[in-house]
Amino acid sequence: MKIATWNVNSLKVRLPHVIDWLNNHQPDILCLQETKLIDDHFPLHDINALGYHCLFNGQKTYNGVAILSKLAGNDRILDIPQFSDEQKRVISATYGDLRVVCVYVPNGESVESAKYQYKLQWLTALKQWLQQELIRYEQLIVLGDFNIAPEDRDVYDPDAWRDKVLCSQPERDALNDLIGLGLKDSFRLFEQPEKSYTWWDYRMMAFRLNRGLRIDHILISDVLTKHCSACSIDKQPRKLERPSDHAPVIVEFKIKE
DNA sequence: ATGGTAGAGGATCTA
């Protein structure tokens, strides 16, 4: 079983890349962030034509998340329950015995910004909700754009990024709090190349110079860890014309469900 | 040097 996450930065612009990627990789599940589409404009038929079901939670201009899957999803939940938020950043559903939570964590803008406080509050709400979900679902996977680089080795220039947004200690603490609920960063279960990143700024030739950050993650519950066989970043789509600024992250499991 | 690029939408806001 193969599950992936990809911040596409506009599904309208990136639809050809997503279609090619689905055809080439045949993931069982692909979670998308920054679809930037209202639900009425979701390209449902194009994706259905590839044999994938779609669940989505979109809005105009910003944010927006979706889950594409070979199996139909059950028990769909939109957003974080009991957390009032106009921004569409979460969708979750069950596939077989697997509970999938697709997240687009707020960027935060800068540590001085009000958006940074929103980000930390949002992460607290996510933690409180996931604590309950982990009781309900033994096989839980939480994946998406977390907008947090967990450690200095996940940053191309740690000194330049020290205490900056995406790297600050409160953000890293918040991510570690999620992991502390009983989740693991699947990427770090395996030996990985040095300087592995998932996002590169469009500016200053950042991708060509591999000036990136690893901010997209796949967190899995302990039961899933036992069956997890690989986790990797696919840099290939970042090399295409008009790419997303993020690369997909893929996790694989030996179990079939 | 406080820039630069991309997307949405139609002037800025967000990342």
PDB file of C-alpha atoms (C1' of nucleotides) in Angstrom:
ATOM      1  CA  MET A   1       0.000   0.000   0.000  1.00  0.00           C
ATOM      2  CA  LYS A   2       1.317   3.396  -1.058  1.00  0.00           C
ATOM      3  CA  ILE A   3       0.174   6.708   0.436  1.00  0.00           C
ATOM      4  CA  ALA A   4       1.424  10.162  -0.524  1.00  0.00           C
ATOM      5  CA  THR A   5       1.045  13.853   0.242  1.00  0.00           C
ATOM      6  CA  TRP A   6       1.638  16.819  -2.061  1.00  0.00           C
ATOM      7  CA  ASN A   7       1.120  20.543  -1.654  1.00  0.00           C
ATOM      8  CA  VAL A   8       0.186  21.391  -5.253  1.00  0.00           C
ATOM      9  CA  ASN A   9      -0.132  25.199  -4.884  1.00  0.00           C
ATOM     10  CA  SER A  10      -3.295  25.434  -7.053  1.00  0.00           C
ATOM     11  CA  LEU A  11      -4.894  22.220  -8.305  1.00  0.00           C
ATOM     12  CA  LYS A  12      -6.183  24.123 -11.341  1.00  0.00           C
ATOM     13  CA  VAL A  13      -2.650  24.904 -12.534  1.00  0.00           C
ATOM     14  CA  ARG A  14      -1.166  21.599 -11.369  1.00  0.00           C
ATOM     15  CA  LEU A  15      -3.888  19.210 -12.584  1.00  0.00           C
ATOM     16  CA  PRO A  16      -1.772  17.875 -15.489  1.00  0.00           C
ATOM     17  CA  HIS A  17       1.099  17.151 -13.083  1.00  0.00           C
ATOM     18  CA  VAL A  18      -1.246  15.435 -10.625  1.00  0.00           C
ATOM     19  CA  ILE A  19      -2.809  13.304 -13.368  1.00  0.00           C
ATOM     20  CA  ASP A  20       0.608  12.226 -14.658  1.00  0.00           C
ATOM     21  CA  TRP A  21       1.810  11.508 -11.137  1.00  0.00           C
ATOM     22  CA  LEU A  22      -1.227   9.366 -10.298  1.00  0.00           C
ATOM     23  CA  ASN A  23      -0.815   7.401 -13.515  1.00  0.00           C
ATOM     24  CA  ASN A  24       2.904   6.859 -12.973  1.00  0.00           C
ATOM     25  CA  HIS A  25       2.886   6.026  -9.247  1.00  0.00           C
ATOM     26  CA  GLN A  26      -0.583   4.525  -8.728  1.00  0.00           C
ATOM     27  CA  PRO A  27      -0.763   5.449  -5.031  1.00  0.00           C
ATOM     28  CA  ASP A  28      -3.649   4.006  -3.040  1.00  0.00           C
ATOM     29  CA  ILE A  29      -4.142   7.429  -1.468  1.00  0.00           C
ATOM     30  CA  LEU A  30      -2.890  10.911  -2.411  1.00  0.00           C
ATOM     31  CA  CYS A  31      -3.509  13.843  -0.062  1.00  0.00           C
ATOM     32  CA  LEU A  32      -3.389  17.334  -1.567  1.00  0.00           C
ATOM     33  CA  GLN A  33      -2.937  20.750   0.026  1.00  0.00           C
ATOM     34  CA  GLU A  34      -3.390  24.278  -1.308  1.00  0.00           C
ATOM     35  CA  THR A  35      -5.938  23.229  -3.910  1.00  0.00           C
ATOM     36  CA  LYS A  36      -7.143  26.886  -3.935  1.00  0.00           C
ATOM     37  CA  LEU A  37     -10.511  25.799  -5.351  1.00  0.00           C
ATOM     38  CA  ILE A  38     -14.088  26.103  -4.186  1.00  0.00           C
ATOM     39  CA  ASP A  39     -15.756  22.672  -4.087  1.00  0.00           C
ATOM     40  CA  ASP A  40     -17.903  23.464  -7.151  1.00  0.00           C
ATOM     41  CA  HIS A  41     -14.720  23.875  -9.201  1.00  0.00           C
ATOM     42  CA  PHE A  42     -12.985  20.679  -8.027  1.00  0.00           C
ATOM     43  CA  PRO A  43     -11.885  18.662 -11.121  1.00  0.00           C
ATOM     44  CA  LEU A  44     -13.880  15.655  -9.941  1.00  0.00           C
ATOM     45  CA  HIS A  45     -14.510  14.097 -13.342  1.00  0.00           C
ATOM     46  CA  ASP A  46     -10.897  14.330 -14.522  1.00  0.00           C
ATOM     47  CA  ILE A  47      -9.740  12.476 -11.408  1.00  0.00           C
ATOM     48  CA  ASN A  48     -12.640   9.998 -11.339  1.00  0.00           C
ATOM     49  CA  ALA A  49     -11.668   9.095 -14.924  1.00  0.00           C
ATOM     50  CA  LEU A  50      -8.314   7.805 -13.588  1.00  0.00           C
ATOM     51  CA  GLY A  51     -10.116   5.467 -11.175  1.00  0.00           C
ATOM     52  CA  TYR A  52      -9.777   7.661  -8.082  1.00  0.00           C
ATOM     53  CA  HIS A  53     -12.425   8.761  -5.602  1.00  0.00           C
ATOM     54  CA  CYS A  54     -12.247  12.319  -4.290  1.00  0.00           C
ATOM     55  CA  LEU A  55     -13.062  13.994  -1.001  1.00  0.00           C
ATOM     56  CA  PHE A  56     -12.367  17.700  -0.722  1.00  0.00           C
ATOM     57  CA  ASN A  57     -12.681  20.708   1.532  1.00  0.00           C
ATOM     58  CA  GLY A  58     -12.040  23.870  -0.435  1.00  0.00           C
ATOM     59  CA  GLN A  59     -12.485  27.626  -0.418  1.00  0.00           C
ATOM     60  CA  LYS A  60     -11.866  30.552  -2.720  1.00  0.00           C
ATOM     61  CA  THR A  61      -8.269  31.736  -3.385  1.00  0.00           C
ATOM     62  CA  TYR A  62      -6.427  30.160  -0.442  1.00  0.00           C
ATOM     63  CA  ASN A  63      -5.895  26.830   1.356  1.00  0.00           C
ATOM     64  CA  GLY A  64      -8.066  23.839   0.428  1.00  0.00           C
ATOM     65  CA  VAL A  65      -7.339  20.121   0.966  1.00  0.00           C
ATOM     66  CA  ALA A  66      -8.383  16.883  -0.717  1.00  0.00           C
ATOM     67  CA  ILE A  67      -7.940  13.112  -0.517  1.00  0.00           C
ATOM     68  CA  LEU A  68      -7.781  11.083  -3.738  1.00  0.00           C
ATOM     69  CA  SER A  69      -8.112   7.330  -3.261  1.00  0.00           C
ATOM     70  CA  LYS A  70      -8.613   4.027  -5.061  1.00  0.00           C
ATOM     71  CA  LEU A  71     -11.073   2.886  -2.364  1.00  0.00           C
ATOM     72  CA  ALA A  72     -14.016   5.061  -1.399  1.00  0.00           C
ATOM     73  CA  GLY A  73     -13.605   6.830   1.923  1.00  0.00           C
ATOM     74  CA  ASN A  74     -15.980   6.548   4.883  1.00  0.00           C
ATOM     75  CA  ASP A  75     -16.804   8.773   7.853  1.00  0.00           C
ATOM     76  CA  ARG A  76     -15.505  11.958   6.261  1.00  0.00           C
ATOM     77  CA  ILE A  77     -14.852  14.820   8.665  1.00  0.00           C
ATOM     78  CA  LEU A  78     -14.055  18.367   7.540  1.00  0.00           C
ATOM     79  CA  ASP A  79     -11.838  20.722   9.579  1.00  0.00           C
ATOM     80  CA  ILE A  80     -10.854  20.256  13.237  1.00  0.00           C
ATOM     81  CA  PRO A  81     -14.046  19.626  15.240  1.00  0.00           C
ATOM     82  CA  GLN A  82     -14.621  22.108  18.049  1.00  0.00           C
ATOM     83  CA  PHE A  83     -12.088  24.543  16.597  1.00  0.00           C
ATOM     84  CA  SER A  84     -13.656  27.531  14.887  1.00  0.00           C
ATOM     85  CA  ASP A  85     -11.723  28.219  11.682  1.00  0.00           C
ATOM     86  CA  GLU A  86     -12.844  29.776   8.408  1.00  0.00           C
ATOM     87  CA  GLN A  87      -9.753  28.426   6.649  1.00  0.00           C
ATOM     88  CA  LYS A  88     -10.151  25.032   4.983  1.00  0.00           C
ATOM     89  CA  ARG A  89      -7.101  23.109   6.166  1.00  0.00           C
ATOM     90  CA  VAL A  90      -8.160  19.602   7.215  1.00  0.00           C
ATOM     91  CA  ILE A  91     -10.054  16.648   5.786  1.00  0.00           C
ATOM     92  CA  SER A  92     -10.112  13.128   7.163  1.00  0.00           C
ATOM     93  CA  ALA A  93     -11.706   9.820   6.243  1.00  0.00           C
ATOM     94  CA  THR A  94     -11.404   6.057   6.737  1.00  0.00           C
ATOM     95  CA  TYR A  95     -10.153   3.645   4.059  1.00  0.00           C
ATOM     96  CA  GLY A  96     -10.525   0.029   5.114  1.00  0.00           C
ATOM     97  CA  ASP A  97      -9.065   0.012   8.647  1.00  0.00           C
ATOM     98  CA  LEU A  98      -6.907   3.081   8.028  1.00  0.00           C
ATOM     99  CA  ARG A  99      -7.856   6.531   9.283  1.00  0.00           C
ATOM    100  CA  VAL A 100      -6.319   9.308   7.153  1.00  0.00           C
ATOM    101  CA  VAL A 101      -5.963  12.905   8.336  1.00  0.00           C
ATOM    102  CA  CYS A 102      -4.833  15.343   5.633  1.00  0.00           C
ATOM    103  CA  VAL A 103      -3.564  18.654   7.037  1.00  0.00           C
ATOM    104  CA  TYR A 104      -2.408  22.022   5.755  1.00  0.00           C
ATOM    105  CA  VAL A 105      -0.867  23.689   8.808  1.00  0.00           C
ATOM    106  CA  PRO A 106      -0.839  27.523   8.734  1.00  0.00           C
ATOM    107  CA  ASN A 107       2.399  29.035   7.437  1.00  0.00           C
ATOM    108  CA  GLY A 108       2.693  31.655  10.181  1.00  0.00           C
ATOM    109  CA  GLU A 109       4.339  34.331   7.986  1.00  0.00           C
ATOM    110  CA  SER A 110       6.917  35.381  10.635  1.00  0.00           C
ATOM    111  CA  VAL A 111       7.355  34.849  14.358  1.00  0.00           C
ATOM    112  CA  GLU A 112       6.243  38.451  14.973  1.00  0.00           C
ATOM    113  CA  SER A 113       3.030  38.008  12.977  1.00  0.00           C
ATOM    114  CA  ALA A 114      -0.496  37.463  14.322  1.00  0.00           C
ATOM    115  CA  LYS A 115      -0.569  34.584  11.832  1.00  0.00           C
ATOM    116  CA  TYR A 116       2.180  32.905  13.881  1.00  0.00           C
ATOM    117  CA  GLN A 117      -0.032  32.961  16.994  1.00  0.00           C
ATOM    118  CA  TYR A 118      -2.863  31.528  14.900  1.00  0.00           C
ATOM    119  CA  LYS A 119      -0.479  28.781  13.748  1.00  0.00           C
ATOM    120  CA  LEU A 120       0.428  27.820  17.336  1.00  0.00           C
ATOM    121  CA  GLN A 121      -3.212  27.894  18.456  1.00  0.00           C
ATOM    122  CA  TRP A 122      -4.165  25.835  15.429  1.00  0.00           C
ATOM    123  CA  LEU A 123      -1.503  23.243  16.293  1.00  0.00           C
ATOM    124  CA  THR A 124      -2.776  23.064  19.888  1.00  0.00           C
ATOM    125  CA  ALA A 125      -6.298  22.391  18.608  1.00  0.00           C
ATOM    126  CA  LEU A 126      -4.953  19.745  16.217  1.00  0.00           C
ATOM    127  CA  LYS A 127      -3.107  18.020  19.078  1.00  0.00           C
ATOM    128  CA  GLN A 128      -6.178  17.950  21.335  1.00  0.00           C
ATOM    129  CA  TRP A 129      -8.294  16.505  18.546  1.00  0.00           C
ATOM    130  CA  LEU A 130      -5.694  13.929  17.428  1.00  0.00           C
ATOM    131  CA  GLN A 131      -5.369  12.728  21.012  1.00  0.00           C
ATOM    132  CA  GLN A 132      -9.020  11.626  20.793  1.00  0.00           C
ATOM    133  CA  GLU A 133      -8.635  10.252  17.265  1.00  0.00           C
ATOM    134  CA  LEU A 134      -5.721   8.036  18.365  1.00  0.00           C
ATOM    135  CA  ILE A 135      -7.997   6.422  20.936  1.00  0.00           C
ATOM    136  CA  ARG A 136     -10.653   5.857  18.291  1.00  0.00           C
ATOM    137  CA  TYR A 137      -8.355   4.683  15.492  1.00  0.00           C
ATOM    138  CA  GLU A 138      -5.422   2.322  16.021  1.00  0.00           C
ATOM    139  CA  GLN A 139      -4.186   2.783  12.449  1.00  0.00           C
ATOM    140  CA  LEU A 140      -3.885   6.547  12.054  1.00  0.00           C
ATOM    141  CA  ILE A 141      -1.852   8.473   9.482  1.00  0.00           C
ATOM    142  CA  VAL A 142      -1.523  12.259   9.675  1.00  0.00           C
ATOM    143  CA  LEU A 143       0.083  13.739   6.590  1.00  0.00           C
ATOM    144  CA  GLY A 144       0.439  17.000   4.754  1.00  0.00           C
ATOM    145  CA  ASP A 145       2.199  20.342   4.724  1.00  0.00           C
ATOM    146  CA  PHE A 146       3.117  21.015   8.361  1.00  0.00           C
ATOM    147  CA  ASN A 147       5.077  24.194   7.585  1.00  0.00           C
ATOM    148  CA  ILE A 148       7.621  23.092  10.240  1.00  0.00           C
ATOM    149  CA  ALA A 149      11.170  21.837   9.718  1.00  0.00           C
ATOM    150  CA  PRO A 150      11.643  19.421  12.649  1.00  0.00           C
ATOM    151  CA  GLU A 151      15.434  19.681  13.044  1.00  0.00           C
ATOM    152  CA  ASP A 152      18.409  21.636  11.745  1.00  0.00           C
ATOM    153  CA  ARG A 153      19.278  18.780   9.372  1.00  0.00           C
ATOM    154  CA  ASP A 154      15.934  19.471   7.654  1.00  0.00           C
ATOM    155  CA  VAL A 155      17.078  23.003   6.724  1.00  0.00           C
ATOM    156  CA  TYR A 156      19.616  23.939   4.022  1.00  0.00           C
ATOM    157  CA  ASP A 157      21.076  26.794   6.105  1.00  0.00           C
ATOM    158  CA  PRO A 158      20.143  26.278   9.774  1.00  0.00           C
ATOM    159  CA  ASP A 159      21.995  29.377  10.968  1.00  0.00           C
ATOM    160  CA  ALA A 160      20.199  31.662   8.523  1.00  0.00           C
ATOM    161  CA  TRP A 161      16.860  30.104   9.529  1.00  0.00           C
ATOM    162  CA  ARG A 162      17.561  30.020  13.287  1.00  0.00           C
ATOM    163  CA  ASP A 163      14.383  31.008  15.214  1.00  0.00           C
ATOM    164  CA  LYS A 164      12.682  32.028  11.971  1.00  0.00           C
ATOM    165  CA  VAL A 165       9.177  30.905  11.069  1.00  0.00           C
ATOM    166  CA  LEU A 166       9.061  27.227   9.983  1.00  0.00           C
ATOM    167  CA  CYS A 167      12.079  26.551  12.249  1.00  0.00           C
ATOM    168  CA  SER A 168      11.370  28.279  15.574  1.00  0.00           C
ATOM    169  CA  GLN A 169      11.455  26.289  18.808  1.00  0.00           C
ATOM    170  CA  PRO A 170       7.732  26.792  19.661  1.00  0.00           C
ATOM    171  CA  GLU A 171       6.823  25.345  16.266  1.00  0.00           C
ATOM    172  CA  ARG A 172       9.219  22.444  16.689  1.00  0.00           C
ATOM    173  CA  ASP A 173       7.834  21.853  20.181  1.00  0.00           C
ATOM    174  CA  ALA A 174       4.304  21.800  18.760  1.00  0.00           C
ATOM    175  CA  LEU A 175       5.320  19.199  16.171  1.00  0.00           C
ATOM    176  CA  ASN A 176       7.038  17.140  18.857  1.00  0.00           C
ATOM    177  CA  ASP A 177       3.860  17.350  20.957  1.00  0.00           C
ATOM    178  CA  LEU A 178       1.944  15.740  18.073  1.00  0.00           C
ATOM    179  CA  ILE A 179       4.581  13.021  17.813  1.00  0.00           C
ATOM    180  CA  GLY A 180       4.391  12.581  21.594  1.00  0.00           C
ATOM    181  CA  LEU A 181       0.764  11.502  21.271  1.00  0.00           C
ATOM    182  CA  GLY A 182       2.044   8.252  19.754  1.00  0.00           C
ATOM    183  CA  LEU A 183       3.090   9.052  16.205  1.00  0.00           C
ATOM    184  CA  LYS A 184       6.343   8.713  14.293  1.00  0.00           C
ATOM    185  CA  ASP A 185       7.884  10.771  11.494  1.00  0.00           C
ATOM    186  CA  SER A 186       7.931   7.964   8.912  1.00  0.00           C
ATOM    187  CA  PHE A 187      10.734   9.660   6.947  1.00  0.00           C
ATOM    188  CA  ARG A 188      13.132   9.165   9.859  1.00  0.00           C
ATOM    189  CA  LEU A 189      12.327   5.464  10.251  1.00  0.00           C
ATOM    190  CA  PHE A 190      14.690   4.835   7.349  1.00  0.00           C
ATOM    191  CA  GLU A 191      18.143   5.849   6.225  1.00  0.00           C
ATOM    192  CA  GLN A 192      17.804   8.931   4.021  1.00  0.00           C
ATOM    193  CA  PRO A 193      20.046  10.985   1.771  1.00  0.00           C
ATOM    194  CA  GLU A 194      21.537  14.074   3.402  1.00  0.00           C
ATOM    195  CA  LYS A 195      19.998  17.407   2.459  1.00  0.00           C
ATOM    196  CA  SER A 196      16.544  15.904   1.821  1.00  0.00           C
ATOM    197  CA  TYR A 197      13.906  18.620   1.467  1.00  0.00           C
ATOM    198  CA  THR A 198      10.269  18.882   0.349  1.00  0.00           C
ATOM    199  CA  TRP A 199       9.924  22.621  -0.342  1.00  0.00           C
ATOM    200  CA  TRP A 200      12.084  25.090  -2.225  1.00  0.00           C
ATOM    201  CA  ASP A 201      11.243  28.786  -2.682  1.00  0.00           C
ATOM    202  CA  TYR A 202      10.444  29.750  -6.272  1.00  0.00           C
ATOM    203  CA  ARG A 203      12.929  32.603  -5.957  1.00  0.00           C
ATOM    204  CA  MET A 204      16.710  32.810  -6.263  1.00  0.00           C
ATOM    205  CA  MET A 205      17.091  29.449  -8.034  1.00  0.00           C
ATOM    206  CA  ALA A 206      16.484  27.766  -4.684  1.00  0.00           C
ATOM    207  CA  PHE A 207      15.646  24.373  -6.190  1.00  0.00           C
ATOM    208  CA  ARG A 208      18.653  24.298  -8.509  1.00  0.00           C
ATOM    209  CA  LEU A 209      20.867  25.111  -5.517  1.00  0.00           C
ATOM    210  CA  ASN A 210      18.922  22.667  -3.283  1.00  0.00           C
ATOM    211  CA  ARG A 211      18.172  25.460  -0.815  1.00  0.00           C
ATOM    212  CA  GLY A 212      15.120  23.778   0.686  1.00  0.00           C
ATOM    213  CA  LEU A 213      13.344  22.772   3.871  1.00  0.00           C
ATOM    214  CA  ARG A 214      11.683  19.493   4.861  1.00  0.00           C
ATOM    215  CA  ILE A 215       8.278  20.752   5.975  1.00  0.00           C
ATOM    216  CA  ASP A 216       5.912  18.116   4.495  1.00  0.00           C
ATOM    217  CA  HIS A 217       5.545  15.089   6.727  1.00  0.00           C
ATOM    218  CA  ILE A 218       3.852  11.725   7.129  1.00  0.00           C
ATOM    219  CA  LEU A 219       3.196  10.845  10.779  1.00  0.00           C
ATOM    220  CA  ILE A 220       2.015   7.314  11.536  1.00  0.00           C
ATOM    221  CA  SER A 221       0.704   5.582  14.645  1.00  0.00           C
ATOM    222  CA  ASP A 222       2.799   2.894  16.324  1.00  0.00           C
ATOM    223  CA  VAL A 223       0.792  -0.012  14.885  1.00  0.00           C
ATOM    224  CA  LEU A 224       1.442   1.284  11.368  1.00  0.00           C
ATOM    225  CA  THR A 225       5.143   1.709  12.116  1.00  0.00           C
ATOM    226  CA  LYS A 226       5.479  -2.080  12.339  1.00  0.00           C
ATOM    227  CA  HIS A 227       4.264  -2.441   8.751  1.00  0.00           C
ATOM    228  CA  CYS A 228       5.992   0.591   7.265  1.00  0.00           C
ATOM    229  CA  SER A 229       8.573  -0.422   4.631  1.00  0.00           C
ATOM    230  CA  ALA A 230       9.745   2.865   3.040  1.00  0.00           C
ATOM    231  CA  CYS A 231       9.377   6.636   2.959  1.00  0.00           C
ATOM    232  CA  SER A 232      10.778   8.895   0.261  1.00  0.00           C
ATOM    233  CA  ILE A 233      10.576  12.324  -1.361  1.00  0.00           C
ATOM    234  CA  ASP A 234       9.915  12.453  -5.112  1.00  0.00           C
ATOM    235  CA  LYS A 235      11.816  15.487  -6.408  1.00  0.00           C
ATOM    236  CA  GLN A 236      10.942  14.729 -10.044  1.00  0.00           C
ATOM    237  CA  PRO A 237       7.737  16.849 -10.301  1.00  0.00           C
ATOM    238  CA  ARG A 238       9.635  19.875  -8.892  1.00  0.00           C
ATOM    239  CA  LYS A 239      11.792  19.767 -12.047  1.00  0.00           C
ATOM    240  CA  LEU A 240       8.839  20.152 -14.450  1.00  0.00           C
ATOM    241  CA  GLU A 241       7.697  23.338 -16.189  1.00  0.00           C
ATOM    242  CA  ARG A 242       5.446  25.420 -13.891  1.00  0.00           C
ATOM    243  CA  PRO A 243       5.993  23.163 -10.868  1.00  0.00           C
ATOM    244  CA  SER A 244       4.521  23.335  -7.402  1.00  0.00           C
ATOM    245  CA  ASP A 245       7.092  24.672  -4.944  1.00  0.00           C
ATOM    246  CA  HIS A 246       6.629  21.408  -2.962  1.00  0.00           C
ATOM    247  CA  ALA A 247       7.574  17.809  -3.820  1.00  0.00           C
ATOM    248  CA  PRO A 248       5.416  14.765  -2.989  1.00  0.00           C
ATOM    249  CA  VAL A 249       6.308  12.553  -0.024  1.00  0.00           C
ATOM    250  CA  ILE A 250       5.461   8.846  -0.273  1.00  0.00           C
ATOM    251  CA  VAL A 251       5.132   6.165   2.402  1.00  0.00           C
ATOM    252  CA  GLU A 252       4.721   2.433   1.802  1.00  0.00           C
ATOM    253  CA  PHE A 253       3.264  -0.353   3.952  1.00  0.00           C
ATOM    254  CA  LYS A 254       3.579  -4.104   3.609  1.00  0.00           C
ATOM    255  CA  ILE A 255       0.001  -4.713   4.771  1.00  0.00           C
ATOM    256  CA  LYS A 256      -2.789  -4.658   2.202  1.00  0.00           C
ATOM    257  CA  GLU A 257      -5.989  -3.070   3.502  1.00  0.00           C
TER     258      GLU A 257
ATOM    259  C1'  DA B   1      20.137  45.633  -1.432  1.00  0.00           C
ATOM    260  C1'  DT B   2      14.452  43.929   2.738  1.00  0.00           C
ATOM    261  C1'  DG B   3      14.742  42.420  -3.194  1.00  0.00           C
ATOM    262  C1'  DG B   4      13.331  37.889  -5.721  1.00  0.00           C
ATOM    263  C1'  DT B   5       8.676  34.275  -7.870  1.00  0.00           C
ATOM    264  C1'  DA B   6       4.179  32.163  -8.172  1.00  0.00           C
ATOM    265  C1'  DG B   7      -1.036  31.920  -7.754  1.00  0.00           C
ATOM    266  C1'  DA B   8      -5.513  34.132  -7.397  1.00  0.00           C
ATOM    267  C1'  DG B   9      -7.886  37.877  -9.078  1.00  0.00           C
ATOM    268  C1'  DG B  10      -8.067  41.991 -10.849  1.00  0.00           C
ATOM    269  C1'  DA B  11      -5.295  45.796  -6.014  1.00  0.00           C
ATOM    270  C1'  DT B  12      -3.044  43.324  -3.010  1.00  0.00           C
ATOM    271  C1'  DC B  13      -2.697  39.154  -0.098  1.00  0.00           C
ATOM    272  C1'  DT B  14      -0.450  34.818   0.888  1.00  0.00           C
ATOM    273  C1'  DA B  15       3.271  31.801   0.765  1.00  0.00           C
TER     274       DA B  15
END
